[in-house]
mmCIF file of C-alpha atoms in Angstrom:
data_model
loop_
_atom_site.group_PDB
_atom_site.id
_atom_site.type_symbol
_atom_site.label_atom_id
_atom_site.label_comp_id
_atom_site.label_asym_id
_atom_site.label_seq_id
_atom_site.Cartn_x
_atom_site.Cartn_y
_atom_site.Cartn_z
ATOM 1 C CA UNK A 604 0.000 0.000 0.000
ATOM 2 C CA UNK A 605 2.575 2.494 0.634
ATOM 3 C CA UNK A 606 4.442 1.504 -2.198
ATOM 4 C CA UNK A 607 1.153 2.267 -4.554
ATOM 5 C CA UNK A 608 1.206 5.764 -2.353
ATOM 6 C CA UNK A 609 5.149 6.315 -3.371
ATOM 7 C CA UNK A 610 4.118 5.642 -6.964
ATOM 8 C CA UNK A 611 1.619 7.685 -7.369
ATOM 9 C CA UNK A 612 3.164 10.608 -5.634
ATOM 10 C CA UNK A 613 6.193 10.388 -8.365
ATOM 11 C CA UNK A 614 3.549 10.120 -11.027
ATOM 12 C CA UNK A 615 2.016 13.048 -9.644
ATOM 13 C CA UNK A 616 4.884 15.552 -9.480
ATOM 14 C CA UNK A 617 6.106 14.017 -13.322
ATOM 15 C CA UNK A 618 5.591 11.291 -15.760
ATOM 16 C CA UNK A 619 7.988 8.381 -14.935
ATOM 17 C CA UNK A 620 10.992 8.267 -17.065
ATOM 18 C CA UNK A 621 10.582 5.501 -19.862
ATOM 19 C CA UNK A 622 12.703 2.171 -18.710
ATOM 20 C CA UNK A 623 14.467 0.516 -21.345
ATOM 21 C CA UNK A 624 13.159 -3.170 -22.039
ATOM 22 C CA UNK A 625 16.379 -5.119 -22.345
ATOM 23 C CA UNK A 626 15.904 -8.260 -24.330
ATOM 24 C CA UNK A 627 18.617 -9.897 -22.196
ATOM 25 C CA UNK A 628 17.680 -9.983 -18.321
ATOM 26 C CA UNK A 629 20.419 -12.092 -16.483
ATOM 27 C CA UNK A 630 18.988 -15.185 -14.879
ATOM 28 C CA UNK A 631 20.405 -14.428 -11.345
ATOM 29 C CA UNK A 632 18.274 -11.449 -11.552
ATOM 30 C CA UNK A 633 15.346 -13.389 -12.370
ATOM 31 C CA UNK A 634 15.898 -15.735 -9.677
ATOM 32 C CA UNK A 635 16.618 -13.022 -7.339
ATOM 33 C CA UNK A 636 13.525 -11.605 -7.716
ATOM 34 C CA UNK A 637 11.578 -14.612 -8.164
ATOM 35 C CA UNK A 638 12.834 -15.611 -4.435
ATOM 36 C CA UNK A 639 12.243 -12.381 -2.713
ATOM 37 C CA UNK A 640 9.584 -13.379 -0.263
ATOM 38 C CA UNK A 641 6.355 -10.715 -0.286
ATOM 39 C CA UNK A 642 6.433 -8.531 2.560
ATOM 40 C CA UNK A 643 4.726 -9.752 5.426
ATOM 41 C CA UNK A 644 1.030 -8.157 6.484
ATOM 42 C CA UNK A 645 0.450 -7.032 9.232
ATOM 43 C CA UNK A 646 -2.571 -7.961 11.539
ATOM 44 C CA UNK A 647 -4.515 -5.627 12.553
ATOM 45 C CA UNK A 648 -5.187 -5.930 16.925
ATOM 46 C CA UNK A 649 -8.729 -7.570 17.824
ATOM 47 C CA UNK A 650 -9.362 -4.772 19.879
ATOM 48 C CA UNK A 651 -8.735 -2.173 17.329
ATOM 49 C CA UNK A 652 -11.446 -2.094 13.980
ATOM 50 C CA UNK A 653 -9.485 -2.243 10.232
ATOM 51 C CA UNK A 654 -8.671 0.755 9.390
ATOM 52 C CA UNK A 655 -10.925 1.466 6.414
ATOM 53 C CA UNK A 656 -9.102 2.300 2.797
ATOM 54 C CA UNK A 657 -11.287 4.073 0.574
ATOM 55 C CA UNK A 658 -10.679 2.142 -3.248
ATOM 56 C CA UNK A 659 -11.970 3.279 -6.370
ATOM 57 C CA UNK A 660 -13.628 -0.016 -7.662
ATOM 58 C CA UNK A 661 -11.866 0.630 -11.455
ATOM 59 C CA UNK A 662 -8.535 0.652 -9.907
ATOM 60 C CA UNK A 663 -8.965 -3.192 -8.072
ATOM 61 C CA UNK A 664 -10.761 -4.355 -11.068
ATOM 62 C CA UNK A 665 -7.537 -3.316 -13.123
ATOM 63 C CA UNK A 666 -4.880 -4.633 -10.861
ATOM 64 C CA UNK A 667 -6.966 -7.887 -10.704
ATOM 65 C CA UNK A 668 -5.894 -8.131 -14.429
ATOM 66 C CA UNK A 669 -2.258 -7.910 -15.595
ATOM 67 C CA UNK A 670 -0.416 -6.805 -12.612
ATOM 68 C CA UNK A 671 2.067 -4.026 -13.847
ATOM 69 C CA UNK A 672 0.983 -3.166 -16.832
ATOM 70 C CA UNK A 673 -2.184 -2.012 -15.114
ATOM 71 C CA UNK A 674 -1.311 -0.566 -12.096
ATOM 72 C CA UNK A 675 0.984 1.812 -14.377
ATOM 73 C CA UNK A 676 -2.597 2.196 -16.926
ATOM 74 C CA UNK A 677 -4.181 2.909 -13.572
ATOM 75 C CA UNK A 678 -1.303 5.511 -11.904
ATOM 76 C CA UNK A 679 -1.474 7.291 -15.603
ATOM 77 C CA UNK A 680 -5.446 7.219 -15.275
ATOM 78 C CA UNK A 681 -5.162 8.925 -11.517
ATOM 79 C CA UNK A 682 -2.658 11.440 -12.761
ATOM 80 C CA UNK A 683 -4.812 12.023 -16.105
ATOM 81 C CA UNK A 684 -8.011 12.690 -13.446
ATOM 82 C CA UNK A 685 -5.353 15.375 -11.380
ATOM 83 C CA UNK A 686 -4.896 17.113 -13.770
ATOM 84 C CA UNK A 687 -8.070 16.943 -15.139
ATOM 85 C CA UNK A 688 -9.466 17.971 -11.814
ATOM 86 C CA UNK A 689 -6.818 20.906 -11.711
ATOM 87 C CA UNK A 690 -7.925 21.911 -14.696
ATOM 88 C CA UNK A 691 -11.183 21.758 -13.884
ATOM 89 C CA UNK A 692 -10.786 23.787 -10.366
ATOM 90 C CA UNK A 693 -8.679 26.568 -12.581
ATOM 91 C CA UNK A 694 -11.702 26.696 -14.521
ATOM 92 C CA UNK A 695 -14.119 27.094 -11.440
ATOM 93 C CA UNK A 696 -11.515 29.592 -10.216
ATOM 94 C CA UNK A 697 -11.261 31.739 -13.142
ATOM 95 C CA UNK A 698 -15.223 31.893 -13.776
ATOM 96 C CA UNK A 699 -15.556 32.945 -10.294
ATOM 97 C CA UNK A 700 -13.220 35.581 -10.587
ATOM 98 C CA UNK A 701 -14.573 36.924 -13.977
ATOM 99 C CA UNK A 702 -18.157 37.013 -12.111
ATOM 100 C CA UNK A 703 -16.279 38.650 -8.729
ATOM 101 C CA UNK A 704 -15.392 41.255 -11.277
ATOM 102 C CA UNK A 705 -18.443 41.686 -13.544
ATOM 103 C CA UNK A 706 -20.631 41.994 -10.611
ATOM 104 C CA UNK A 707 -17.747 44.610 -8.848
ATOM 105 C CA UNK A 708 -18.216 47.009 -12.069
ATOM 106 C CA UNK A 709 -21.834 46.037 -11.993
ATOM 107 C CA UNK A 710 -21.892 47.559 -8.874
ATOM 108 C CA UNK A 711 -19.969 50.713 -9.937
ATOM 109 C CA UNK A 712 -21.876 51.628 -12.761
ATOM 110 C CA UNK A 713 -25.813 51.155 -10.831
ATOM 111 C CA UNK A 714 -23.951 53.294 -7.809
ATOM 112 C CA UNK A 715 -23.048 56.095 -10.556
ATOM 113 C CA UNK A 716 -25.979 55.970 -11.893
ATOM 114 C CA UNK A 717 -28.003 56.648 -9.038
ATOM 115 C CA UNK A 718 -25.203 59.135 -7.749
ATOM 116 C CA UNK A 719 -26.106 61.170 -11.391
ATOM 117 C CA UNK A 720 -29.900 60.545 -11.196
ATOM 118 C CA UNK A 721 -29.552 61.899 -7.435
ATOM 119 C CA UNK A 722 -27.683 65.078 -8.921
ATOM 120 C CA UNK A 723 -30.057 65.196 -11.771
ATOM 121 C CA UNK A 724 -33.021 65.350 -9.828
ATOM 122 C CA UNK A 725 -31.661 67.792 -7.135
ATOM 123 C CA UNK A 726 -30.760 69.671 -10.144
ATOM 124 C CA UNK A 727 -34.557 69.769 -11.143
ATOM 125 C CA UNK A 728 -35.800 70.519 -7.702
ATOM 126 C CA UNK A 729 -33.774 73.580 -7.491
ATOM 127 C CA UNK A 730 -35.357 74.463 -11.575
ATOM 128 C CA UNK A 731 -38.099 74.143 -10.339
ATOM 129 C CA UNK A 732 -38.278 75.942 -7.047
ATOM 130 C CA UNK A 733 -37.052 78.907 -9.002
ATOM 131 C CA UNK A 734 -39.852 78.579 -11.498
ATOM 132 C CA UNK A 735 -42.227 78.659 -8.771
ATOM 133 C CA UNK A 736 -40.532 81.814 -7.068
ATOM 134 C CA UNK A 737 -40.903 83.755 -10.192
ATOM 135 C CA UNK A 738 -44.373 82.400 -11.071
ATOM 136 C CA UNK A 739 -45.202 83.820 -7.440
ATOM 137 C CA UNK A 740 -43.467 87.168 -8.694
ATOM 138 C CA UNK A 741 -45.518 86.928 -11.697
ATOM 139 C CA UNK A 742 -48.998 86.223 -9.963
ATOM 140 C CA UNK A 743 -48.241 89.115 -7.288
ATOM 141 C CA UNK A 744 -47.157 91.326 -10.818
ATOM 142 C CA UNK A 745 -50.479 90.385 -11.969
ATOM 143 C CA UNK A 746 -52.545 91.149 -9.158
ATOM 144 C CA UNK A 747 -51.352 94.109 -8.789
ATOM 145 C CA UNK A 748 -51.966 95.233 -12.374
ATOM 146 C CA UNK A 749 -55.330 93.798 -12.251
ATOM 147 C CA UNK A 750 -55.863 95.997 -8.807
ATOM 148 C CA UNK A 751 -54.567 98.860 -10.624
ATOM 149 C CA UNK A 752 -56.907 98.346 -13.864
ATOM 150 C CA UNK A 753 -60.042 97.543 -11.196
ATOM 151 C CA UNK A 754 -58.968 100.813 -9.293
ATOM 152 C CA UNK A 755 -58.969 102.650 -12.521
ATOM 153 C CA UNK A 756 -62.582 101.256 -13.383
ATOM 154 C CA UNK A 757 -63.356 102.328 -9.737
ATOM 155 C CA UNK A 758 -62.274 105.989 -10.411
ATOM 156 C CA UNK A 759 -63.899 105.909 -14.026
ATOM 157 C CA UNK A 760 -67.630 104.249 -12.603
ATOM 158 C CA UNK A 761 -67.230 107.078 -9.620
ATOM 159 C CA UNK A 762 -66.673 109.898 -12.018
ATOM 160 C CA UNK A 763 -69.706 109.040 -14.323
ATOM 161 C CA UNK A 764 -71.890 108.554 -11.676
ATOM 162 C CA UNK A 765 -71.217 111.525 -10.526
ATOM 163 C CA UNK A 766 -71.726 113.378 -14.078
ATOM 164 C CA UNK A 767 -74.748 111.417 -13.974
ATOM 165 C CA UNK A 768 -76.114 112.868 -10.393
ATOM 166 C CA UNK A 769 -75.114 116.399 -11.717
ATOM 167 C CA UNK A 770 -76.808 115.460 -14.853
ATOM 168 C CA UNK A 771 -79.698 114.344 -13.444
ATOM 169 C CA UNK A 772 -80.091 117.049 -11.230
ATOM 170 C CA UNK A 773 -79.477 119.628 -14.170
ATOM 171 C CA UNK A 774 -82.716 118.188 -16.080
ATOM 172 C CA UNK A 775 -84.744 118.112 -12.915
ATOM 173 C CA UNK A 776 -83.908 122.067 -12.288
ATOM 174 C CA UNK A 777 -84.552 122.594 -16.081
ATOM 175 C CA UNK A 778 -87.665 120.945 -16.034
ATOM 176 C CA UNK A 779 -88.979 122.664 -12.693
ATOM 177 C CA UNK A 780 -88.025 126.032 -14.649
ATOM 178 C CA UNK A 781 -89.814 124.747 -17.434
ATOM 179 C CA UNK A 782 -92.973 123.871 -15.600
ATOM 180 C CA UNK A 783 -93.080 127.173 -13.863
ATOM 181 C CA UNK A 784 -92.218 129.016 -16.991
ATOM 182 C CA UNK A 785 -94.788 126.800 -19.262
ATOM 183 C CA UNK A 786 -92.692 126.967 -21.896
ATOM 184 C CA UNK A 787 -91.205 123.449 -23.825
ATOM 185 C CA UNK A 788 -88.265 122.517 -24.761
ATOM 186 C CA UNK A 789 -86.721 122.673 -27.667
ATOM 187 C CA UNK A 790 -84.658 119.625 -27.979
ATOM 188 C CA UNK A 791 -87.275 116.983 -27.189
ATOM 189 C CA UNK A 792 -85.553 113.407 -26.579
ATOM 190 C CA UNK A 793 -82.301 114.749 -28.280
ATOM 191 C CA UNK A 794 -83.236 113.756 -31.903
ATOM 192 C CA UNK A 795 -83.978 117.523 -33.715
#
């Protein structure tokens, strides 16, 4: 188990250099490594539960099969699926980072736009507060004028009904001279 652990740590930091296959293997090599006992396994204590060991059923399918061969198919898979997973977590990474920043200027552009619709619309409260200062100069304008034209009319009613009173009384004191005189009038209802 360690071993497997060893290998796929090299195969992790780099690909493992290519052995040359010599045609020729010495036989005391063979035999050497044909006698070389497997390493003895340990027990685990009764007292103590197995440890558990988490394996992807692919991987003990494959080393089931041709021993080496696989194991090195399977330590190229693993390293394949780092990388892939790397690549993968980059991606995740640099999406998030592009939406981080999208959202950042996002953010910048609604905050200047409601900074300019703020200045915009204090802009138009002060228009318009000015508009309704000189409409109020223009109302009290216009009052006044239209006191000054009724005073006018006033003045103007006052003075012919005063010409009327003095004309009024003139015809009375005509006609009382008339009626103690006896005499008519010459201009009768002003038309010869």
């Amino acid at each position: 188990m360690a071993e497997e652990e060893k290998n796929i740590e090299a195969l992790v930091e780099g690909p493992p250099a290519p052995v040359p296959v010599s045609a020729e293997i010495p036989k005391d090599v063979a035999e050497e490594k044909a006698v070389i006992p497997p390493p003895p396994e340990e027990k685990p204590e009764e007292s103590q539960p197995p440890p558990v060991v988490e394996k992807e059923p692919e991987v003990a399918e494959e080393k089931s099969g041709e021993g080496s061969v696989n194991r090195d198919a399977v330590l190229a898979r693993v390293v394949t699926e780092k990388r892939i997973s790397l690549i993968k977590a980059w991606e995740e990474s640099e999406k998030s980072k592009a939406e981080n920043k999208a959202h950042k200027k996002l953010s910048a552009i609604g905050a200047s736009e409601n900074s300019k619709k703020a200045a915009l619309e204090a802009e138009l409260k002060k228009i318009e507060e000015q508009l309704e200062k000189k409409k109020a100069e223009y109302v009290e304008k216009i009052k006044n004028k239209v006191a000054l034209i009724h005073k006018a009319a006033e003045e103007k009613r006052a003075i012919i009904e005063a010409k009327r009173g003095e004309d009024l009384l003139k015809a009375e004191e005509e006609a009382a001279k008339y009626r103690a005189t006896g005499n008519v009038p010459k201009k009768i209802f002003g038309c010869c």
